[in-house]
Coordinates of C-alpha atoms in Angstrom, one line a residue:
Chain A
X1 CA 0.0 0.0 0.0
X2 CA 1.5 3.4 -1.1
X3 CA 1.5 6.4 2.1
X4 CA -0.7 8.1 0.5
X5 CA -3.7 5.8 0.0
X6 CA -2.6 4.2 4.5
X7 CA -2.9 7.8 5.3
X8 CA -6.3 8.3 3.8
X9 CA -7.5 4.9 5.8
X10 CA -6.2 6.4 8.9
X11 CA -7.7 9.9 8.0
X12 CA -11.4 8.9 7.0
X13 CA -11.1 6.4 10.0
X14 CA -11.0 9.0 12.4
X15 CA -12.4 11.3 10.6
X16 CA -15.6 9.0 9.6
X17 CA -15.9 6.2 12.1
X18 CA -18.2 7.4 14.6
X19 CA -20.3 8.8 11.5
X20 CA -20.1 5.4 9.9
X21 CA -21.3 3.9 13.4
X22 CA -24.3 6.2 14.5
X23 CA -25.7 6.3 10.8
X24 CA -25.8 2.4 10.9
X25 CA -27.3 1.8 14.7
X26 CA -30.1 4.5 13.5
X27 CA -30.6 2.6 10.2
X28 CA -30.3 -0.9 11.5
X29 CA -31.2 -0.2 15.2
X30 CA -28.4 -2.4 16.5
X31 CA -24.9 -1.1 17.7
X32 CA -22.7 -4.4 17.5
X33 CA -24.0 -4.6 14.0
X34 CA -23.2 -1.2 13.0
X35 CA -19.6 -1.6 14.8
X36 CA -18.7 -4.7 12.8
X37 CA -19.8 -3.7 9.7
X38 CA -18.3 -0.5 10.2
X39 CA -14.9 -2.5 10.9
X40 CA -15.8 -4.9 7.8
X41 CA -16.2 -2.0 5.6
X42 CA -12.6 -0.2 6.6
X43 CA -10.7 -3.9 6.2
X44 CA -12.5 -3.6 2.6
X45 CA -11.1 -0.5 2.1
X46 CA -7.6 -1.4 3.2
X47 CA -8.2 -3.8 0.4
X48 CA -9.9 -2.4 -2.4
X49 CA -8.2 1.5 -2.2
X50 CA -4.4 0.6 -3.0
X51 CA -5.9 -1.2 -6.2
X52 CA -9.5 1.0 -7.3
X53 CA -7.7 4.5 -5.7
X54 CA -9.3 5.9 -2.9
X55 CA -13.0 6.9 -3.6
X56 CA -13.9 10.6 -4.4
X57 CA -15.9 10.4 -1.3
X58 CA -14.4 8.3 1.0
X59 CA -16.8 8.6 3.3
X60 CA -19.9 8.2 1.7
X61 CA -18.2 4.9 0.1
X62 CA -17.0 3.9 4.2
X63 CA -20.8 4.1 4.8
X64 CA -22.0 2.9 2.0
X65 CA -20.1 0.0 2.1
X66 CA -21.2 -0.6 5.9
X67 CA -24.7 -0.8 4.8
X68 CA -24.6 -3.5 2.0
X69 CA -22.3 -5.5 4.5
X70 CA -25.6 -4.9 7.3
X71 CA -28.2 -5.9 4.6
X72 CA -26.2 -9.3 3.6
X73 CA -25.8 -10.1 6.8
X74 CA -29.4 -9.3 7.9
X75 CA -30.7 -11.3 4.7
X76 CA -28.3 -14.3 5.6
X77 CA -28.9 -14.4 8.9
X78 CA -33.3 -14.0 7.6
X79 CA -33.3 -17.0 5.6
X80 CA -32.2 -18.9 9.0
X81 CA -34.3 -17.5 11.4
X82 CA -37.8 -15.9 10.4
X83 CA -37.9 -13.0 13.4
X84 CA -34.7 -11.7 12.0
X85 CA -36.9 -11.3 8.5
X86 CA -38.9 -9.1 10.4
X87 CA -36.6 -7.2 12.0
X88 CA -35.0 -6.2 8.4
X89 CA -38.6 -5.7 7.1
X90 CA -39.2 -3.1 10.1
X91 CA -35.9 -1.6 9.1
X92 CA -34.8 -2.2 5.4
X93 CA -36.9 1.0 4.0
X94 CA -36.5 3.4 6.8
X95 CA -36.8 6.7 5.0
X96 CA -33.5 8.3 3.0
X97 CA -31.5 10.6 6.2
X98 CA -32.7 13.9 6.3
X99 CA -29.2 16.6 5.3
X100 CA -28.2 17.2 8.7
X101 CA -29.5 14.1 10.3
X102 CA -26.2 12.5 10.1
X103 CA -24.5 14.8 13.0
X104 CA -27.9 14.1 14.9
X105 CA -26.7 10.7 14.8
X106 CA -23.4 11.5 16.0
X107 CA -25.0 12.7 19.0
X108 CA -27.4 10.1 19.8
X109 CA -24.2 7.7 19.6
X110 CA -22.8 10.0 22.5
X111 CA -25.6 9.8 24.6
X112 CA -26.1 6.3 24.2
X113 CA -22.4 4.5 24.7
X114 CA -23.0 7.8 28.1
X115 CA -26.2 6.2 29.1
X116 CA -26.6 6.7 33.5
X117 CA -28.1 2.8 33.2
X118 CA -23.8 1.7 32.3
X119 CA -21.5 1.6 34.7
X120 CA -18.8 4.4 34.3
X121 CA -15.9 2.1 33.6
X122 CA -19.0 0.2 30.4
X123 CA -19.3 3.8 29.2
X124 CA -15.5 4.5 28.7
X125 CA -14.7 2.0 27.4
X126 CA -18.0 2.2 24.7
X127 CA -17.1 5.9 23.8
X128 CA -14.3 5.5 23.0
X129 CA -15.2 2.6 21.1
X130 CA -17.8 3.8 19.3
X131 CA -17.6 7.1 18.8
X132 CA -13.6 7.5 19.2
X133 CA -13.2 4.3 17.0
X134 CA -10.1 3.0 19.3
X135 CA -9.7 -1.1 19.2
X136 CA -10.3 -2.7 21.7
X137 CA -6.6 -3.8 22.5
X138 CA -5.8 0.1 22.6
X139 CA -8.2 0.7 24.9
X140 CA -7.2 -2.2 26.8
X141 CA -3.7 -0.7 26.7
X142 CA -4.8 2.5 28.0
X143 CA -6.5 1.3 31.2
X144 CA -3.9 -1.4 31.7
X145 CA -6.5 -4.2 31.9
X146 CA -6.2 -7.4 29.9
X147 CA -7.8 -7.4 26.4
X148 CA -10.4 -10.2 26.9
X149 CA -11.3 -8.4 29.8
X150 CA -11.8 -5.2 27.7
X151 CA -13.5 -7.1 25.2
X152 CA -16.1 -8.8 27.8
X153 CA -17.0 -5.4 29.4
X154 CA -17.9 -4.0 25.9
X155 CA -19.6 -7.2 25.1
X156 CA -21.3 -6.8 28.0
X157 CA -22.3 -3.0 27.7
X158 CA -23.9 -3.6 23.9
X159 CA -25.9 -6.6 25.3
X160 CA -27.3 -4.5 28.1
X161 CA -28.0 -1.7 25.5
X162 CA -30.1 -4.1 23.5
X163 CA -31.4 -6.3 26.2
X164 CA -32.5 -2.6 28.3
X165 CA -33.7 -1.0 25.6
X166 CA -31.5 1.9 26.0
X167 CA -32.4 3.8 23.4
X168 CA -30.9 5.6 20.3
X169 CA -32.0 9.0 20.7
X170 CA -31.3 12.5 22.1
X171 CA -32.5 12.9 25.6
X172 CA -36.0 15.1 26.1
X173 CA -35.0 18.7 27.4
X174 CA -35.4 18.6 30.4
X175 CA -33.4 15.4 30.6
X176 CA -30.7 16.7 28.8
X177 CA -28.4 19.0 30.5
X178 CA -27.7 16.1 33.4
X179 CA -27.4 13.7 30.3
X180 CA -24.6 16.3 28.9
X181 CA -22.8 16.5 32.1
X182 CA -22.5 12.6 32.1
X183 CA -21.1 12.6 28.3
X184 CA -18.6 15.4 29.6
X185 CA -17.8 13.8 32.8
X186 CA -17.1 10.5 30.7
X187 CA -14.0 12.7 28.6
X188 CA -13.4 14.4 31.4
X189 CA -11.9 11.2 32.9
X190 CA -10.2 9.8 29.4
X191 CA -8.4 13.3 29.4
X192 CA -7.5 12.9 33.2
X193 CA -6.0 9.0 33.0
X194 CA -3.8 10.3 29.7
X195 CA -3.3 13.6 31.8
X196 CA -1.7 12.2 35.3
X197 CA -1.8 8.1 34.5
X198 CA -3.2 6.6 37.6
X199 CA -0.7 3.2 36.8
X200 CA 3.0 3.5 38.3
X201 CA 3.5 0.8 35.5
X202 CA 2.0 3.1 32.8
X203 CA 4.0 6.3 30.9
X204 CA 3.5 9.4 33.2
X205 CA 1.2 11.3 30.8
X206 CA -0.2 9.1 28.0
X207 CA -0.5 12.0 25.0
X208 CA -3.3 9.7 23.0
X209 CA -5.7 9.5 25.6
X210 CA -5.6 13.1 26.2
X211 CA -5.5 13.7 22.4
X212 CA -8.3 11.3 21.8
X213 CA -10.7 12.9 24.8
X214 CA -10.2 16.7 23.2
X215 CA -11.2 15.2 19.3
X216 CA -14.4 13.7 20.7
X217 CA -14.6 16.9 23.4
X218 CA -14.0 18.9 20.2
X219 CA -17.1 16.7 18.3
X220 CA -19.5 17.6 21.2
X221 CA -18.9 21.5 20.8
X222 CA -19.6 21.1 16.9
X223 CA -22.6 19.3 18.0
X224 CA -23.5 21.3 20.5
X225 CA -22.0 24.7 19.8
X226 CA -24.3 27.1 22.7
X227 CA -24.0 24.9 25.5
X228 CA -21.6 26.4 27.7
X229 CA -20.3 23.7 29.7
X230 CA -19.1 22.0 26.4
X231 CA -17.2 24.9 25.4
X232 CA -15.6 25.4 29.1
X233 CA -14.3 21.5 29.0
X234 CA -12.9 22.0 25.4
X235 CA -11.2 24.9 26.8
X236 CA -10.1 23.6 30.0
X237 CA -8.5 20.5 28.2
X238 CA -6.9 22.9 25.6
X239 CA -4.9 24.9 28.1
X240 CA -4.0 22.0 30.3
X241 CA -2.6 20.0 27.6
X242 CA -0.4 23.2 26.5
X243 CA 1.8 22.6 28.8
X244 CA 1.9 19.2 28.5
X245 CA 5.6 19.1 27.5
X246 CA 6.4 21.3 30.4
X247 CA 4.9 19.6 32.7
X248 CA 7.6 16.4 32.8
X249 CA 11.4 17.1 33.3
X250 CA 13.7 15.0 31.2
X251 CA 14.5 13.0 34.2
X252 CA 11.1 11.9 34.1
X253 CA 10.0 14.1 36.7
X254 CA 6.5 16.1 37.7
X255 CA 7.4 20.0 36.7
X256 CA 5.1 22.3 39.5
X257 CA 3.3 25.2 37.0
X258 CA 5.1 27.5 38.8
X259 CA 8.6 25.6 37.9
X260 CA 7.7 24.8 33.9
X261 CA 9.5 26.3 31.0
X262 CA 6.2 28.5 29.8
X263 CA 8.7 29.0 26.3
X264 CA 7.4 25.1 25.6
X265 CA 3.9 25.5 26.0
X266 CA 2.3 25.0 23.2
X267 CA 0.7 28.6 22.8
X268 CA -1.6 28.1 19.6
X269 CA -3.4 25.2 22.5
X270 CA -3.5 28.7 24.7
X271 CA -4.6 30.9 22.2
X272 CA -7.7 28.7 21.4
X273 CA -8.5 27.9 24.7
X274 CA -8.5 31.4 26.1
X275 CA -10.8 32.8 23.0
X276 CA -13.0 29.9 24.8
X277 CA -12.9 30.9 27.9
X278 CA -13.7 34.6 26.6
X279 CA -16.7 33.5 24.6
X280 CA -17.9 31.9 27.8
X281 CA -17.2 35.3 30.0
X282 CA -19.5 37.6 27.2
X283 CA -22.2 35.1 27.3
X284 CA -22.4 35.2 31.2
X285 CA -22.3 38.8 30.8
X286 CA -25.2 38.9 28.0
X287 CA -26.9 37.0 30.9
X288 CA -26.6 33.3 29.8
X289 CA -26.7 31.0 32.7
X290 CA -24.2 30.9 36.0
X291 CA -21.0 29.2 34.5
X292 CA -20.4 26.0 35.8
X293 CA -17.4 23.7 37.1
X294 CA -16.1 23.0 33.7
X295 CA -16.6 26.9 32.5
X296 CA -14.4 28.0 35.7
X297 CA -11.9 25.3 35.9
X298 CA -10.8 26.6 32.6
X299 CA -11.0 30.3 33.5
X300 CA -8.5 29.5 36.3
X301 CA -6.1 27.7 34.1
X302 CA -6.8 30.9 31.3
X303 CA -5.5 32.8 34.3
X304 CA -2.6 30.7 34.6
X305 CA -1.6 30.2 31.1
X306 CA -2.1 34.0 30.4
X307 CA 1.0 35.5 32.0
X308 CA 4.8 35.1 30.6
X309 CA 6.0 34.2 34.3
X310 CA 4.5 32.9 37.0
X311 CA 5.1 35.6 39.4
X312 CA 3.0 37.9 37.7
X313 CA 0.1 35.2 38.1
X314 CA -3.1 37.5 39.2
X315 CA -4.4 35.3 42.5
X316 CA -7.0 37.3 43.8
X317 CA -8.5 36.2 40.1
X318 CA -7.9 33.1 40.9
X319 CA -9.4 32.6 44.6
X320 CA -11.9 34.9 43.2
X321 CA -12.8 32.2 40.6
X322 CA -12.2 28.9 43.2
X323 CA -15.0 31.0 45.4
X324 CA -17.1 31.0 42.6
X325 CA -16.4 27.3 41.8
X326 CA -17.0 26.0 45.7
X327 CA -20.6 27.4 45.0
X328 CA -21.3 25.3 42.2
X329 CA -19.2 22.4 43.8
X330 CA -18.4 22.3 46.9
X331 CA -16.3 19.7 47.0
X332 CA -13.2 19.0 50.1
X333 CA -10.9 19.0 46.7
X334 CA -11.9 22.6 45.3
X335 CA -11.3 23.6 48.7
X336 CA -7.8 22.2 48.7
X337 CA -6.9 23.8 45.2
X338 CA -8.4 27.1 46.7
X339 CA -6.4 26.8 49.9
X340 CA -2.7 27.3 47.3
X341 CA -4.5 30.0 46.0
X342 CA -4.9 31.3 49.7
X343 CA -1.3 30.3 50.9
X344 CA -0.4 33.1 47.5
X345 CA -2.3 36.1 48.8
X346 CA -2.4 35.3 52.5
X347 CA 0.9 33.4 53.4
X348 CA 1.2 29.6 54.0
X349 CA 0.1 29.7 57.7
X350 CA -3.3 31.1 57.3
X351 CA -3.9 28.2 54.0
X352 CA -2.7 25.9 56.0
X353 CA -5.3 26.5 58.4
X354 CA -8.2 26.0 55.9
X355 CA -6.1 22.7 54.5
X356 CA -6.0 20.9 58.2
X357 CA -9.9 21.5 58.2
X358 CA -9.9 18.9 55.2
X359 CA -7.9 16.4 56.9
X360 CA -11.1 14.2 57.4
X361 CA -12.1 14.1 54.5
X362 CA -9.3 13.8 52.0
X363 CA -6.8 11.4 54.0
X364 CA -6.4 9.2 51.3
X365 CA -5.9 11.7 48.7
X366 CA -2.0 12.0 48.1
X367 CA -2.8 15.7 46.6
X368 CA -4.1 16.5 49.8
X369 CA -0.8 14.8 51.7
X370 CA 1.5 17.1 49.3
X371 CA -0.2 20.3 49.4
X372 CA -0.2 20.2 53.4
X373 CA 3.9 19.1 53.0
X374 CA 4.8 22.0 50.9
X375 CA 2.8 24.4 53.3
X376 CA 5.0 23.0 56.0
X377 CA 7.8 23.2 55.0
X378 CA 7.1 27.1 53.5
X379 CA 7.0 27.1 57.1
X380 CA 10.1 25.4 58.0
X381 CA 8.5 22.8 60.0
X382 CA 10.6 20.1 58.0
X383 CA 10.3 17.4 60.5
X384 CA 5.8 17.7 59.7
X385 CA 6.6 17.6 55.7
X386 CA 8.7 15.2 55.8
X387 CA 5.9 13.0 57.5
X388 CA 3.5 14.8 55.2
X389 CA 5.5 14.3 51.8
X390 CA 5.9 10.1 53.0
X391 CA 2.6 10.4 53.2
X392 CA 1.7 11.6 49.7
X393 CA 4.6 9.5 47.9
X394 CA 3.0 6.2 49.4
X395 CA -0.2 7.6 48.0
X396 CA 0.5 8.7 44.5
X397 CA -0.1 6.5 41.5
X398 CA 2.0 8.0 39.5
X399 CA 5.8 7.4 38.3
X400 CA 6.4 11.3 37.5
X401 CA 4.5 12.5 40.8
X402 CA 6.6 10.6 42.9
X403 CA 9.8 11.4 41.6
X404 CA 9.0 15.1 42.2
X405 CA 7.7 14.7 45.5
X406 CA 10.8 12.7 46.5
X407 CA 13.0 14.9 45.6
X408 CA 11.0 17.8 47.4
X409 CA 11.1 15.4 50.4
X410 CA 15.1 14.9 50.0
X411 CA 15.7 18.6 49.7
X412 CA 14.1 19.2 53.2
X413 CA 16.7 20.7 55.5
X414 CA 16.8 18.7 59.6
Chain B
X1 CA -43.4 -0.9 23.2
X2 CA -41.9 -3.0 25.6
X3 CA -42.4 -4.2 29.2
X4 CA -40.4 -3.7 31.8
X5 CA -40.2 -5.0 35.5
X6 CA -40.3 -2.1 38.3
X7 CA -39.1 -4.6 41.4
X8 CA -39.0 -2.7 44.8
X9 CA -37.0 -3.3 47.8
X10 CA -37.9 -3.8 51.3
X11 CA -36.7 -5.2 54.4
X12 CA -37.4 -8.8 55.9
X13 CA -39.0 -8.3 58.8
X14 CA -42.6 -6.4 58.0
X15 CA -43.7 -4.6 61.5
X16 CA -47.1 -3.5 63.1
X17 CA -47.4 -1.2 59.9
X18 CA -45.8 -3.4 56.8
X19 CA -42.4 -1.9 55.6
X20 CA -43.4 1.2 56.6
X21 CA -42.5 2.8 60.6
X22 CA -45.8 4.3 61.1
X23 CA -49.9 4.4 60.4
X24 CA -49.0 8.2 59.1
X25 CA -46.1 7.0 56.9
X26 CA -47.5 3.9 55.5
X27 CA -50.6 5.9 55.0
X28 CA -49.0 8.9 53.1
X29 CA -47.1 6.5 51.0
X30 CA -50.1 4.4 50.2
X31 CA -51.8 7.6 48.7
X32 CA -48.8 8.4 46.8
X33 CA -48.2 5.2 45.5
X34 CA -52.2 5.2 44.3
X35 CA -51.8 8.8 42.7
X36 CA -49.0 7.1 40.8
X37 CA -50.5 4.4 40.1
X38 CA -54.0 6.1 38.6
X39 CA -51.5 8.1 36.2
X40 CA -50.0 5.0 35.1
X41 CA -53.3 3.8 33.8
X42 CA -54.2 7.3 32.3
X43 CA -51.3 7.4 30.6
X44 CA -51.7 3.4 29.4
X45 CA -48.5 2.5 30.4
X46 CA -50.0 0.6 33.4
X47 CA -49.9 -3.5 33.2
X48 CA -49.9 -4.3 36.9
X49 CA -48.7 -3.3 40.7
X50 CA -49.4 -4.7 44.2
X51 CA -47.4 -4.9 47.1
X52 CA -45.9 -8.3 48.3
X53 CA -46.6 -9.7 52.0
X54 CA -43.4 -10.6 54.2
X55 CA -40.6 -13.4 52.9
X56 CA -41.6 -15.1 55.7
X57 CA -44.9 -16.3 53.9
X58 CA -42.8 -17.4 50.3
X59 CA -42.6 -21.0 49.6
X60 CA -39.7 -22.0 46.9
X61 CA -40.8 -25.3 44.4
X62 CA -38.4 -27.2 42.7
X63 CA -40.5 -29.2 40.3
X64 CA -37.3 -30.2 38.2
X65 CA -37.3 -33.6 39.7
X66 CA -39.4 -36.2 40.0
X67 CA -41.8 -35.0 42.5
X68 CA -42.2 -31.6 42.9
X69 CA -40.5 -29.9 46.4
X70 CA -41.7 -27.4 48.3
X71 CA -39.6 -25.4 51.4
X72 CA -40.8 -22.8 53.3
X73 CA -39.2 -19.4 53.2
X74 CA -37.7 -17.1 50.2
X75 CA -35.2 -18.5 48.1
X76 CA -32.5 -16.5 49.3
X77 CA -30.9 -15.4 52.3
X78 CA -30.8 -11.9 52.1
X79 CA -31.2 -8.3 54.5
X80 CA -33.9 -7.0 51.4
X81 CA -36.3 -8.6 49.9
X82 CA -39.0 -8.2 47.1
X83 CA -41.7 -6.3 48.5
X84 CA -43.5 -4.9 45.7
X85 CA -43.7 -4.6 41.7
X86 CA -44.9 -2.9 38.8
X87 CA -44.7 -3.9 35.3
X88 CA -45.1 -0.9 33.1
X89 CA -45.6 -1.3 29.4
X90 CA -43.2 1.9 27.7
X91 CA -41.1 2.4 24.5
X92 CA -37.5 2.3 26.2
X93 CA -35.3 2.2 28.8
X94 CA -35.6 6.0 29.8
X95 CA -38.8 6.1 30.0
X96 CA -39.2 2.8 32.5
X97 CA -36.0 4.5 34.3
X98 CA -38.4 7.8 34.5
X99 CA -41.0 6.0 36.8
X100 CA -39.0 4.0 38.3
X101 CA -37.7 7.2 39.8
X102 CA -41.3 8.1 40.4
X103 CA -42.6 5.2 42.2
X104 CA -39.8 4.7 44.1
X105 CA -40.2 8.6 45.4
X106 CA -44.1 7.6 45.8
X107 CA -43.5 4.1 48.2
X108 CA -40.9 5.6 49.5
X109 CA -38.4 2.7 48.3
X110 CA -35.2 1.4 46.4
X111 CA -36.6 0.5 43.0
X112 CA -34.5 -2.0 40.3
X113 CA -35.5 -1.8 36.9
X114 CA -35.5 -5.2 34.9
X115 CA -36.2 -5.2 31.3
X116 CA -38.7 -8.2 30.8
X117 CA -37.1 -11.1 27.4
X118 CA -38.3 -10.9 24.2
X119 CA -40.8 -14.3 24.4

């Protein structure tokens, strides 16, 4: 096969493979059906393209394709078993797709693989399945469980679907912005295990996951373009993984925002993502709803990424925003994030204060162990962080976390 | 359409008022869970409800062998129990999920939603 005709395969795959999907389960009501034929009708192409060229409309012809493949088999599988007859009957002239349909489809795809009745770990694994188009050894790979296993918990999730009848639509309106929140809160985790990779077996920060949660992040805000919560994920993903290759030393070590090289963040990311945020800040001031969690996690990292050095970093903006935030979540772990911003405007004793009023309730949290150490030892109290920073170390997952917290540990004076 | 299974939960021991603690809360339930219940039929999604009396009164058969046998008590050992049902008669999943939240808010109890087969 020449370059040029694998590149288009791996283009139109990503490009076209969710399409492909949704446009199938609508037409043929089934999901397994429509991902198999979908994965028939790419082999085929793998196959046909280096000899025939590839297709003027590669997409169409993916789809296209698909289809036939899901009639055959529907027919075959008909003349052994008369329900299935019916079944393609019901189906087989469904009315041509409206223009425009086809993104409609897009989104019922999201909202089903999301579905509240699947467990959280069923609808990973199915977005990014369905709608992100990964194999299932990849995404086996990327949440270090064993393939079959992978393979059964998909399995599983599409006979539920089917069995359930979970069905392959939008959600009614007032359904629908808790049914958004679960779609975002589903990327929202891919981008966080390729963001800080909860194995200490796995790569520190695995790139494809995080690339792979903002394309489908990126999908939602083209389907969804006015909802505001959309936009403030997109944005908050954009301008955390700008500094991606800041954020690990070439020892293989955590960088603290404060410590990174800001020269290699990736400032096109930044540019993007603040424009975002910006959007977001008109429309609450046109009087669009209260931003929420998503809207002002990014604003805080806008005010981050917005300044040449950290030192000019504007704080009051930030507690201003984490204020803001513990309205619409008041979580122990916002108040831990707001207690740094605290320790910048008010000195480490007084955010150290509101940090041991967490203690409770986020013991077994190694962010929580490492804030408290690095308050401590602001203080000079190394003999505390040193406890606290053990602490933290035998709590964090990760390989590039630990490294930089053992060296903060190791650099503590007696 | 399809029909789907609306189990609720309860505890194993029923008291002086059922599952409920008191006349007043068993009442006030009772009235909700009627309300709900005179909807479901309105709306013709209704197939059937009642409320089950204690595990103590179940009796499992095993007619698999030769002669049928019959032991008292429920099947399983177990801190909740069946202690009421619906079957609803609805398109899909969200909408059985939608009164399942309903009812359950109405009895005043855990629901668990279980599609019905295809036979």
């Amino acid at each position: 096969m020449t370059d040029a005709v694998a590149e288009a395969i791996t283009r139109v795959h990503r490009e076209e493979w969710a399409r492909v999907v949704a446009s199938l389960t609508r037409r043929f009501g089934d999901l397994g059906l429509a991902e198999d034929m979908a994965g028939e009708a790419f082999a085929t192409a793998v196959e046909r393209w280096p000899r025939d060229g590839i297709p003027p409309n590669p997409g169409a012809w993916v789809t296209l394709t698909a289809s036939r493949k899901a009639i055959d088999r529907l027919r075959r599988e008909a003349r052994r078993d008369a329900k299935h007859q019916e079944a393609l009957m019901l189906h087989d002239d469904s009315p041509p797709e409206p223009a425009g349909a086809v993104d409609d489809d897009r989104l019922r795809l999201l909202f089903t693989c999301c579905h509240p009745a699947l467990s959280m770990e069923a609808r990973v694994a199915l977005t990014l399945r369905m709608v992100g188009g990964l194999t299932v050894p990849e995404i086996a790979h990327a949440f270090l469980v064993l393939e079959v296993t992978m393979g059964q918990r998909i399995t599983r999730a599409k006979g539920k679907i089917r069995a359930a009848g979970i069905p392959f639509r939008v959600p009614e309106a007032h359904d629908l912005p808790a049914r958004v929140a679960g779609v975002l809160a589903v990327l929202y985790l891919v981008f966080n295990e390729g963001y800080l990779a909860s194995g200490t077996e796995s790569e520190p920060v695995r790139r494809e996951l995080t690339a792979e949660a903002i394309r489908m992040t990126r999908l939602v805000r083209e389907l969804l373009p006015h909802d505001g919560e959309v936009a403030g994920l997109l944005a908050l993903m954009l301008l955390t993984e700008a500094r991606a290759a800041a954020r690990v030393s070439a020892s293989g070590e955590l960088v603290r925002l404060d410590e990174q090289d800001r020269g290699a963040w990736d400032h096109a990311l930044i540019v993007e993502g603040i424009a975002l945020v910006r959007e977001r800040v008109d429309a609450v001031a046109r009087g669009e709803a209260v931003p929420g969690r998503y809207q002002l996690l990014a604003a805080i990292n806008a005010v981050h990424t917005s300044v040449p050095d950290a030192r000019d970093t504007d704080w009051s903006q930030v507690l201003a925003l984490y204020d803001q935030l513990a309205g619409v979540n008041p979580s122990p772990i916002v108040a831990l994030n707001r207690a740094i911003a605290v320790s910048e405007l008010d000195g480490p004793d007084v955010a150290l204060a509101s940090v041991e009023r967490l203690a409770t309730a986020l013991d077994d949290y190694h962010a929580f162990h490492a804030t408290r150490a690095d308050l401590l030892r602001r203080l000079g109290r190394s003999a505390d962080a040193r406890i606290a920073y053990d602490r933290a170390i035998a709590l964090a997952g990760n390989s590039a976390e630990v490294a930089h917290l053992t060296r903060r540990r190791d650099q503590l004076g007696h | 359409m399809a029909h789907y299974f609306l189990v609720v939960w309860g505890p194993s021991d029923y008291g002086e008022f059922d599952t409920y603690g008191t006349q007043e809360e068993r009442d006030a339930q009772m009235e909700a869970t009627g309300a709900f219940n005179d909807r479901l039929r309105e709306e013709g999604s209704f197939v059937y409800a009642n409320g089950l009396t204690e595990p103590s009164t179940a009796t499992v058969v095993d007619g698999t062998g030769a002669e049928p046998i019959f032991t008292d008590g429920p099947y399983l050992e177990s801190k909740e129990y069946f202690a009421g049902l619906w079957i609803v008669d609805v398109p899909d999943l969200d909408a059985a999920l939608m009164l399942a939240a309903e009812g359950s808010k109405a009895c005043g109890r855990k629901v668990e939603v279980r599609p019905t087969g295809s036979v």
